[in-house]
CSV table of C-alpha atoms in Angstrom, one decimal:
chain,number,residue,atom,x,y,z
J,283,UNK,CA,94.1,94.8,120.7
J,284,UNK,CA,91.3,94.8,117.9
J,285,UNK,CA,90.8,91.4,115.7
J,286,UNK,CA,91.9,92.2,111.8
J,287,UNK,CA,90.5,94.2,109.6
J,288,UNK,CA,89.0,92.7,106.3
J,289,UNK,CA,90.4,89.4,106.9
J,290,UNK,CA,94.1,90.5,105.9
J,291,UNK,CA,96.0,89.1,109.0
J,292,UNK,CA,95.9,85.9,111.4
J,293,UNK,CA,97.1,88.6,113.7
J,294,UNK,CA,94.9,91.3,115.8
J,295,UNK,CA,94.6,94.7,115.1
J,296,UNK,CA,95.3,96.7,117.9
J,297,UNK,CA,93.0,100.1,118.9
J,298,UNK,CA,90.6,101.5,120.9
J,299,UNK,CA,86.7,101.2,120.9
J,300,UNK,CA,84.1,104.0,120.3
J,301,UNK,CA,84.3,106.8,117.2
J,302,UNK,CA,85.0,110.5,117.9
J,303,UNK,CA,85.1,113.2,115.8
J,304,UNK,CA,87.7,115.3,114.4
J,305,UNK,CA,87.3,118.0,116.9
J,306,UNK,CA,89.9,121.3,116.6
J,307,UNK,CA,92.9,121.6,118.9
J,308,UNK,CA,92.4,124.6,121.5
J,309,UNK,CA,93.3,128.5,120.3
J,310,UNK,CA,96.3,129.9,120.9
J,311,UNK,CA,96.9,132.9,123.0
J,312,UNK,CA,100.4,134.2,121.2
J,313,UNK,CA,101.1,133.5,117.7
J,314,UNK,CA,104.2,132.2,117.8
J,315,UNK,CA,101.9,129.0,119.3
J,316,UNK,CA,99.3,128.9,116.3
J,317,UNK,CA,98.5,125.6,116.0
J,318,UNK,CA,99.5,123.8,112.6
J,319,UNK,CA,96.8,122.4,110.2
J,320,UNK,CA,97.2,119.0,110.7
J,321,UNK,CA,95.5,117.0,107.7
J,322,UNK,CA,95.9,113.8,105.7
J,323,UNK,CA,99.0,114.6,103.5
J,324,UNK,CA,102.1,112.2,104.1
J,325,UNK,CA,99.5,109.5,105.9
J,326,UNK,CA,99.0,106.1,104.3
J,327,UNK,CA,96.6,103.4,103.9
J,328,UNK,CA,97.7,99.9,104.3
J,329,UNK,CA,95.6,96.4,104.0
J,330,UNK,CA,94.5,96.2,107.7
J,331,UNK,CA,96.1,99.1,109.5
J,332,UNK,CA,97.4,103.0,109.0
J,333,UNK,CA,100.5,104.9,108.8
J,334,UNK,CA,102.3,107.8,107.8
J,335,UNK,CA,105.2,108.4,105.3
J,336,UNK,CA,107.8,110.1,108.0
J,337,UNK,CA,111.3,111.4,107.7
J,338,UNK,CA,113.7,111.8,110.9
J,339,UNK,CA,115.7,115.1,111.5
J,340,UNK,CA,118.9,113.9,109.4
J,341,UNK,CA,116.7,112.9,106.6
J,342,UNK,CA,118.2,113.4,103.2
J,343,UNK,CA,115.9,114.6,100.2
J,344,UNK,CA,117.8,111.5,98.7
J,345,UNK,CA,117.4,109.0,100.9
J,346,UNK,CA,115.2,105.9,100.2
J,347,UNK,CA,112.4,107.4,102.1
J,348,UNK,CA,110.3,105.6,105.5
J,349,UNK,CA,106.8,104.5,106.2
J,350,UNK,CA,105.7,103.6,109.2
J,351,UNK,CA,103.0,101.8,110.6
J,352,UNK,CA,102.9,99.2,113.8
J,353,UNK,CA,104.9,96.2,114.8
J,354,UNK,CA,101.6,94.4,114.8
J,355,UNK,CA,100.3,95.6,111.1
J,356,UNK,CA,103.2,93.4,109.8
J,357,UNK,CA,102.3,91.5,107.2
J,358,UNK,CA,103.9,88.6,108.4
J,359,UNK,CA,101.9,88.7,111.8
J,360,UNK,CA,102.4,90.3,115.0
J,361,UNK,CA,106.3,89.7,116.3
J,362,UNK,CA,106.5,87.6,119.5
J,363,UNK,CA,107.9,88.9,122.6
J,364,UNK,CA,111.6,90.1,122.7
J,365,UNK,CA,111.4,89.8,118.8
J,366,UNK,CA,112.8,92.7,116.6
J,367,UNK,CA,113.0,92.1,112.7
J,368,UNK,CA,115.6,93.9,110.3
J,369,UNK,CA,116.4,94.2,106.9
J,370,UNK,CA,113.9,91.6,105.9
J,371,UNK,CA,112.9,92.0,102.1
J,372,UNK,CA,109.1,92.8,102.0
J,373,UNK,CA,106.8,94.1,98.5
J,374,UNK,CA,104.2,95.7,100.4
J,375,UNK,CA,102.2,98.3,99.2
J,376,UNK,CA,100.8,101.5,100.7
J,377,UNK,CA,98.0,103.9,99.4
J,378,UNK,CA,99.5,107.6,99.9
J,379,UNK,CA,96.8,110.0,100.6
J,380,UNK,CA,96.7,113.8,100.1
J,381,UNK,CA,95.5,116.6,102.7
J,382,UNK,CA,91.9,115.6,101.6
J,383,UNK,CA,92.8,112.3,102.2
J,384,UNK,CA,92.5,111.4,98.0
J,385,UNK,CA,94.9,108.3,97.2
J,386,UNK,CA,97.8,110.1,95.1
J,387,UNK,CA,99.6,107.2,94.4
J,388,UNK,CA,100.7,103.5,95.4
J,389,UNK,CA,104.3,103.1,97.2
J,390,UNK,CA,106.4,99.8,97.4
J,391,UNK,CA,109.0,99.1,100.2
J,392,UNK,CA,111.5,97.3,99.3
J,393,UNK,CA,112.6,96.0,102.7
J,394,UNK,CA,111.3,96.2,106.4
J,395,UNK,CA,113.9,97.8,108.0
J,396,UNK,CA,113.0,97.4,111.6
J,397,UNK,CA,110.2,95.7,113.4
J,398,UNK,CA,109.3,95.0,117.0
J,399,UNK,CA,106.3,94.5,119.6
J,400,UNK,CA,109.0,94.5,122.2
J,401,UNK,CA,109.5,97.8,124.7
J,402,UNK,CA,107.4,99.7,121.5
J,403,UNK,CA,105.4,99.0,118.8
J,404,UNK,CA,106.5,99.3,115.0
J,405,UNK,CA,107.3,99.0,112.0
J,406,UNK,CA,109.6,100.8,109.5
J,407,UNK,CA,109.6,99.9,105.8
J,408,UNK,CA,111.7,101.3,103.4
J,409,UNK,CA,110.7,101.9,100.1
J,410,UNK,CA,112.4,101.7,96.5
J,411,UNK,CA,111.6,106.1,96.2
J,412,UNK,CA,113.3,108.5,97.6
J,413,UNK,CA,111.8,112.1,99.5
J,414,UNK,CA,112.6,113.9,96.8
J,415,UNK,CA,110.9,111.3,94.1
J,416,UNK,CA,107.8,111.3,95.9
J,417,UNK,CA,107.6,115.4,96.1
J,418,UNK,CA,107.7,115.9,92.9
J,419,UNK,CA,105.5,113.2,91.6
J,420,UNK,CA,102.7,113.8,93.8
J,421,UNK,CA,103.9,116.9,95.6
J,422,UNK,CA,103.7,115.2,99.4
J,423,UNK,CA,106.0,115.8,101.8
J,424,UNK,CA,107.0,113.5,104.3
J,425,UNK,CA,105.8,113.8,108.2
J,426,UNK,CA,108.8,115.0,110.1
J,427,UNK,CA,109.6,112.6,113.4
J,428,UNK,CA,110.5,114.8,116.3
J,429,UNK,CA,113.3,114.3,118.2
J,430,UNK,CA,111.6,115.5,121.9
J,431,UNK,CA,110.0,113.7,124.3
J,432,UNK,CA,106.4,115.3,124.3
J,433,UNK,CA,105.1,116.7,127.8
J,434,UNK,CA,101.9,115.6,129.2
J,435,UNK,CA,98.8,118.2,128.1
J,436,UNK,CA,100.2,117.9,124.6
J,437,UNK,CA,97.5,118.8,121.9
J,438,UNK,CA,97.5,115.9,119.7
J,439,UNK,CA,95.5,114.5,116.4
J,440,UNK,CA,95.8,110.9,115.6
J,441,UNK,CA,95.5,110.5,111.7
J,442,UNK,CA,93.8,107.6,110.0
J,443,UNK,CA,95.1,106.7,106.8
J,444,UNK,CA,92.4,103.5,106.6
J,445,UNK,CA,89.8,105.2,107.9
J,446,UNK,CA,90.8,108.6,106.7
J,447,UNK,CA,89.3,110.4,110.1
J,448,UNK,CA,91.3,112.7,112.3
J,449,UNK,CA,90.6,112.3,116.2
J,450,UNK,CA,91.7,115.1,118.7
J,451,UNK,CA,92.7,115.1,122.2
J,452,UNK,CA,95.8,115.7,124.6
J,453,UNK,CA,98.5,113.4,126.2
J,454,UNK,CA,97.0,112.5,129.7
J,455,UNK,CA,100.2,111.2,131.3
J,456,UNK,CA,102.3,108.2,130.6
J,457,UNK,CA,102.7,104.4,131.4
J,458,UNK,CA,105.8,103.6,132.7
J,459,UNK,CA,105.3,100.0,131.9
J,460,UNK,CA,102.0,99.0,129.3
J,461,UNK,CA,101.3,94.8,129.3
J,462,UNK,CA,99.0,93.7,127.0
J,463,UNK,CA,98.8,89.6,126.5
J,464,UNK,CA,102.4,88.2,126.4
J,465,UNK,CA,104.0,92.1,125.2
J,466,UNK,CA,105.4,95.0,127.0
J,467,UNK,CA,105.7,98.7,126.1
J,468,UNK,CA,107.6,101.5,127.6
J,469,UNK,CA,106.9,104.7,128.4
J,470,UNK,CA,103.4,104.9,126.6
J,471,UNK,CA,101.4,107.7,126.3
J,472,UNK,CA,97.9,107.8,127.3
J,473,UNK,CA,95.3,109.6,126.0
J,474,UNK,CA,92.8,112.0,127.4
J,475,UNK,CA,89.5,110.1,126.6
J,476,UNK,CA,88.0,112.0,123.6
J,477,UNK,CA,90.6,109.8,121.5
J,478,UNK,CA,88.5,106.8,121.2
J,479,UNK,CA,90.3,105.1,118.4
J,480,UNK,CA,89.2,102.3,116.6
J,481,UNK,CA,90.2,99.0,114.8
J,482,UNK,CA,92.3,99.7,111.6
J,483,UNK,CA,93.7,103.1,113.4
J,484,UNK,CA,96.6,101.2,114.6
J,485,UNK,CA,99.7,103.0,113.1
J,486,UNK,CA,98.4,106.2,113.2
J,487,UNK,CA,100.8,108.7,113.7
J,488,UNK,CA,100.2,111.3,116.7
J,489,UNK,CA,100.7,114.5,115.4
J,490,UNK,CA,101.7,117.3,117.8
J,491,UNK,CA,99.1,119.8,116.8
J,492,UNK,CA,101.2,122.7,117.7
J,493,UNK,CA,104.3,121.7,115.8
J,494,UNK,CA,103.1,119.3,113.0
J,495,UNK,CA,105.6,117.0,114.1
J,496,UNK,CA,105.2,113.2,115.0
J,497,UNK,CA,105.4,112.3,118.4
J,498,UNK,CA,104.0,109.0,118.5
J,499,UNK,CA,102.5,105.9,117.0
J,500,UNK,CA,99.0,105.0,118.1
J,501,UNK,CA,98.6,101.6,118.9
J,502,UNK,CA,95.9,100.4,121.6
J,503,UNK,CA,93.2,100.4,124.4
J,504,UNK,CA,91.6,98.9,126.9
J,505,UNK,CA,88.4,97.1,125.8
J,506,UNK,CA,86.1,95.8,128.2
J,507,UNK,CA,88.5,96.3,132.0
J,508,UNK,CA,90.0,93.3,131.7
J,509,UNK,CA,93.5,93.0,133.5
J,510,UNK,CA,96.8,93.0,131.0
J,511,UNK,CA,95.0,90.7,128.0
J,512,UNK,CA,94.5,90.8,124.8
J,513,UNK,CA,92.9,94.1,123.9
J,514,UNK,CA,92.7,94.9,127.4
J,515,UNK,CA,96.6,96.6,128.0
J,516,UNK,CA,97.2,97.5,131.8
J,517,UNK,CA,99.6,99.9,133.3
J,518,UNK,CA,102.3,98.5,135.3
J,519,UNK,CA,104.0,101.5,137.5
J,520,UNK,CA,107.8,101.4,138.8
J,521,UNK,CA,106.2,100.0,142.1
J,522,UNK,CA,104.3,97.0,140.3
J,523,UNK,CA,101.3,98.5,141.1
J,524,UNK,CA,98.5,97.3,138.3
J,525,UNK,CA,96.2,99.8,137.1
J,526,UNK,CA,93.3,99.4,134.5
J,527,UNK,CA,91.6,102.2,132.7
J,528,UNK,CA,88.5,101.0,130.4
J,529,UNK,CA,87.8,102.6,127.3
J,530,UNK,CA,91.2,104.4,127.7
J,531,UNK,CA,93.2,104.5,124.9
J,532,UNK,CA,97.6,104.6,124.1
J,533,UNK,CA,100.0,105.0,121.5
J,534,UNK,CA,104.3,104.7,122.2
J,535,UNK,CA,106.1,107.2,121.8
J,536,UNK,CA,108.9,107.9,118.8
J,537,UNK,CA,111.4,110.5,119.8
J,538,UNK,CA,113.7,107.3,120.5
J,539,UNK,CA,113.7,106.1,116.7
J,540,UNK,CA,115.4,108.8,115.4
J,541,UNK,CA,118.3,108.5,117.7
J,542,UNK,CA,118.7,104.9,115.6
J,543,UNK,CA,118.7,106.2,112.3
J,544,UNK,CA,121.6,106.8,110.7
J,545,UNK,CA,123.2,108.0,106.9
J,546,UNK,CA,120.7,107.0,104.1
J,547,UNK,CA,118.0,106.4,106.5
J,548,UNK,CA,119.3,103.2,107.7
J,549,UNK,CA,118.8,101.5,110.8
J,550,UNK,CA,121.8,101.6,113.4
J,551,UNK,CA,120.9,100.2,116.1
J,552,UNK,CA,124.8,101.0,117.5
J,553,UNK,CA,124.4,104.6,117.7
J,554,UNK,CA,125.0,106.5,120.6
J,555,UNK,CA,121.5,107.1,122.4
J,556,UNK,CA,119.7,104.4,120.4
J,557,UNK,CA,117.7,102.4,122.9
J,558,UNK,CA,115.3,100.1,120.5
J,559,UNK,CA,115.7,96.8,121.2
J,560,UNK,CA,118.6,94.4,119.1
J,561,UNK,CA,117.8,91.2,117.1
């Protein structure tokens, strides 16, 4: 995990360590696989940490629309273990950037509709503007959640709302079990090692450079080799087995929110195929 940013939170900040640039995801041989432009539109700016303005597959123009960002960027503090947080009223605000990664405007949630450190890490607020409001204000569109598991040797860009930098790398594999301190995440996915993310990325979104799509939430890394502390996560396999990879960096995945979404963008976690954890 990484200490806060500017002072805004008791809580830490979760990320990796060194900076990296915004290197281009590798050419495609058929054009039916061009790579998307992946830029800043849709991402946002909060206080201490990023995020990304994100609608899920049955996403109405007219529903209230989404931001997310991490469990641990709540403004509240970090939730303990086995904690989840719904339909809390919250008046944050959020700096929504363009593809050049101008602020366009300020949005306000209204609520936080779900929030956990607990088998994942994040935070969804809903805010008092629709999809449709927010397009035709500032002409943004939201970034689409996909609904697939990604496969490992995914080309992926984490986007920095706070820092407004774009790092590029692939999925490397998966944690079946990431400890970090007194939390455990799920099915993580590790980066290769050119994504050295950095305090105040956490809740980035990982963008599928192929599809444009978001495929996870960038969240933390392994410091300084220390074993399952604080900013020093460790992978856990099915076997137990411990393993710690310095300088390596994670995010968890999101295919599994939108199977808990429901009509008007509300959380329900009671759907068929929803697996986040319950209050």
């Amino acid at each position: 995990m990484r200490r806060p940013l500017l002072g805004a939170l008791p809580a830490l900040v979760l990320a990796g360590t060194a900076l990296v640039g915004t290197g281009a995801a590798p050419a495609s041989a058929a054009p039916a696989a061009k790579p998307k432009a992946v830029d800043f539109a849709g991402t946002v700016a909060l206080s201490n940490c990023s995020g990304s303005l994100v609608r899920m597959p049955g996403s109405a123009d007219t529903d209230p629309a989404l931001v997310m960002t991490n469990g641990h960027c709540l403004e509240t503090g970090m939730p303990g273990a086995g904690e989840v947080i719904t339909d809390r009223a919250s008046s944050r605000t959020f700096s929504l950037l363009n593809s050049t990664a101008g602020k366009v405007a300020t949005l306000r949630a209204t609520k936080i509709s779900y929030a956990t450190m607990t088998d994942t890490d994040v935070t969804l607020y809903e805010l008092n503007t629709t999809y449709a409001q927010i397009k035709q204000r500032y002409n943004i569109n939201a970034l689409s959640l996909s609904p697939d598991r990604p496969a490992a040797g995914t080309a992926i860009k984490v986007v920095s709302g706070y820092w407004k930098r774009i790092y590029s790398c692939n999925v490397d594999g998966f944690a079946y079990r990431l400890r970090e301190g007194d939390w455990t995440w799920k099915d993580s996915i590790r980066y290769t090692s050119s994504c050295n993310v950095i305090g105040g990325t956490s809740g980035s979104p990982v963008v599928d450079a192929t599809t444009g799509k978001v495929v996870a939430i960038n969240n933390t890394g392994n410091e300084s080799g220390e074993r399952c502390t604080m900013n020093n996560p460790c992978e856990v396999d099915e076997n137990g087995q411990v393993t710690v990879r310095q300088g390596i960096n994670y995010a968890q995945q999101t295919y599994g929110i939108t199977k808990c979404v429901g009509t008007g963008n509300k959380i329900d976690l009671g759907l068929p195929g929803c697996a986040l954890p319950k209050p």
